[in-house]
Coordinates of C-alpha atoms in Angstrom, one line a residue:
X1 CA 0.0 0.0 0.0
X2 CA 3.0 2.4 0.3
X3 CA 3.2 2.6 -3.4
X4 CA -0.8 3.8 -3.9
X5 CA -1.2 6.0 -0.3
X6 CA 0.0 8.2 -0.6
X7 CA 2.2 8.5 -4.2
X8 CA 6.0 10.4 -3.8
X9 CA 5.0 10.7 0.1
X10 CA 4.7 7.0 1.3
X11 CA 2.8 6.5 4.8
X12 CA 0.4 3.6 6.1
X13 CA -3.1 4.2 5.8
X14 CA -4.0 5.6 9.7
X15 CA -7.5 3.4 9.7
X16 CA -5.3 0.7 9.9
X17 CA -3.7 1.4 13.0
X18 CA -7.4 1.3 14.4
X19 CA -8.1 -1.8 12.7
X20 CA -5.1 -3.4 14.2
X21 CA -6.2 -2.6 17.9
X22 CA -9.6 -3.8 17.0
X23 CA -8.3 -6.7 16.2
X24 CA -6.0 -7.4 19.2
X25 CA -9.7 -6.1 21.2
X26 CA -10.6 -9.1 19.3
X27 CA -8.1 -11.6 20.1
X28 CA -8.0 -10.9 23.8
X29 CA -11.6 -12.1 23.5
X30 CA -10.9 -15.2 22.1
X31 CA -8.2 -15.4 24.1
X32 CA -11.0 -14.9 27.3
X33 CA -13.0 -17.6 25.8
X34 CA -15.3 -16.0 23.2
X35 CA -16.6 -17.9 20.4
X36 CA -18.0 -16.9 17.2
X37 CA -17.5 -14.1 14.8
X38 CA -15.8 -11.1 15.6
X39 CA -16.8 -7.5 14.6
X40 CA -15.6 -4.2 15.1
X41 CA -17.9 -2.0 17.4
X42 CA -16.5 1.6 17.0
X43 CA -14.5 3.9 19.2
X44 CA -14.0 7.2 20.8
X45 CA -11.6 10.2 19.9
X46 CA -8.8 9.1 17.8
X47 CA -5.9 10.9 17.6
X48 CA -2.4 10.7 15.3
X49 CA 1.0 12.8 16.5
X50 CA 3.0 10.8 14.0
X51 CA 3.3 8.6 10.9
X52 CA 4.0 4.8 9.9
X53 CA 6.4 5.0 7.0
X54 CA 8.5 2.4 4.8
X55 CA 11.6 2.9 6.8
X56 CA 10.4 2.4 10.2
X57 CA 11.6 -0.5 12.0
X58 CA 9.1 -1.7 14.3
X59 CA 5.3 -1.2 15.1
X60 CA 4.0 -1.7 18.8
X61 CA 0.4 -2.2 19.3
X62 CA -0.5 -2.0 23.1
X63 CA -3.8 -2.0 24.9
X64 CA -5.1 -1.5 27.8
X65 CA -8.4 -3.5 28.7
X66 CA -10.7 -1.7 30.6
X67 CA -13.4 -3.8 30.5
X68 CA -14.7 -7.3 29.3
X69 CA -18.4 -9.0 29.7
X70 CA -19.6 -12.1 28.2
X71 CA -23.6 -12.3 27.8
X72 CA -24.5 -15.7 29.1
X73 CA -27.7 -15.6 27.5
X74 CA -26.3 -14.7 23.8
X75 CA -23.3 -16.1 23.9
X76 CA -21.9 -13.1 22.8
X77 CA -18.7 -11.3 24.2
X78 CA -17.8 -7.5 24.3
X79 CA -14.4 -5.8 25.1
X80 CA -13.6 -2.3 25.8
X81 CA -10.1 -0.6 25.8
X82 CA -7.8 1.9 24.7
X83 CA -5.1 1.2 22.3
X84 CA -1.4 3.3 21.8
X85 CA 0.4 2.6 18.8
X86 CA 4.4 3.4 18.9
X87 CA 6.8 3.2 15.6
X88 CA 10.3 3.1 16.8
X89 CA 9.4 3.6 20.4
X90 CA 7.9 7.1 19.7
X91 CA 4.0 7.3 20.5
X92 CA 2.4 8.5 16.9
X93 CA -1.8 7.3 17.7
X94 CA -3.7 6.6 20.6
X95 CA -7.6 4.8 20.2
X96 CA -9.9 5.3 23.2
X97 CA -12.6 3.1 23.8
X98 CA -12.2 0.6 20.9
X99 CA -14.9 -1.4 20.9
X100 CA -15.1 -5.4 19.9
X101 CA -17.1 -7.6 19.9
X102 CA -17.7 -11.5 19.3
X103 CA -20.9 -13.1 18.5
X104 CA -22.3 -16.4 17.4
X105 CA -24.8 -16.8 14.5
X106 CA -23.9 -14.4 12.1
X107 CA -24.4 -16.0 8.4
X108 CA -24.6 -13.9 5.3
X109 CA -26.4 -16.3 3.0
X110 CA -25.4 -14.6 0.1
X111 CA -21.5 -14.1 0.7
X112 CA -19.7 -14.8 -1.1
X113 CA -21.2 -13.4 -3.8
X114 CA -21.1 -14.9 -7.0
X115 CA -20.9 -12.9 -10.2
X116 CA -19.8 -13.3 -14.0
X117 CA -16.2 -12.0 -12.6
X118 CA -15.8 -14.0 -9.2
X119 CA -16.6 -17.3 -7.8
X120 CA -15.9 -17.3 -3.8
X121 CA -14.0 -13.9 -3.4
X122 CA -11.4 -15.1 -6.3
X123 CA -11.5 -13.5 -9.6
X124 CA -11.8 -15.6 -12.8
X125 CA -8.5 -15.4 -14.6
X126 CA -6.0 -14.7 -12.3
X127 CA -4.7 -18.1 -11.3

């Protein structure tokens, strides 16, 4: 993605640094004994004081669980936290109140989608 975002200026995509601690939010669930399928549930205030670029060395994710519930009844699990990403040791984003969760049951009859250009999420041709 470097190449595409952003051209002749390089930097990773900062939704992805909020999709990464959703999924960690996500993992600790499983982790907690949560089955099912895991989706992201939102988050607070968001804020970036630096950039991931091609020549960093090293991405830390951390997060700090502030809460976790399972719903006997559902089955269903939901995590709360706020996340800090560091490149190189420096802070550069910080999540608050990421919000996961993991639930059983969730089917999309029609996915994947077939098409005259893709069978199962692969397209045609490009074996």
């Amino acid at each position: 993605y470097f190449q595409c975002h952003m051209p002749g200026d390089p930097v990773q995509p900062g939704c992805l640094c909020v999709d990464a601690v959703w999924q960690l939010l996500g993992f600790y669930c499983v982790w907690r004994g949560a089955l099912g399928a895991g989706r992201a549930l939102g988050c607070g205030e968001v804020t970036f004081s630096g950039q991931i670029r091609p020549y960093n060395k090293c991405v830390r994710y951390e997060i700090e669980v502030r809460r976790f519930s399972q719903l006997k009844d559902s089955g269903a699990s939901i995590a709360i936290a706020d996340g800090n990403i560091f490149v190189d040791n420096e802070l550069i984003a910080h999540v608050k109140d990421a919000r996961t969760g993991v639930f059983h049951g969730i089917v999309y009859p029609d996915y994947p989608k077939r098409s005259a250009n893709s069978v199962g999420g692969i397209m045609r041709g490009s074996t």
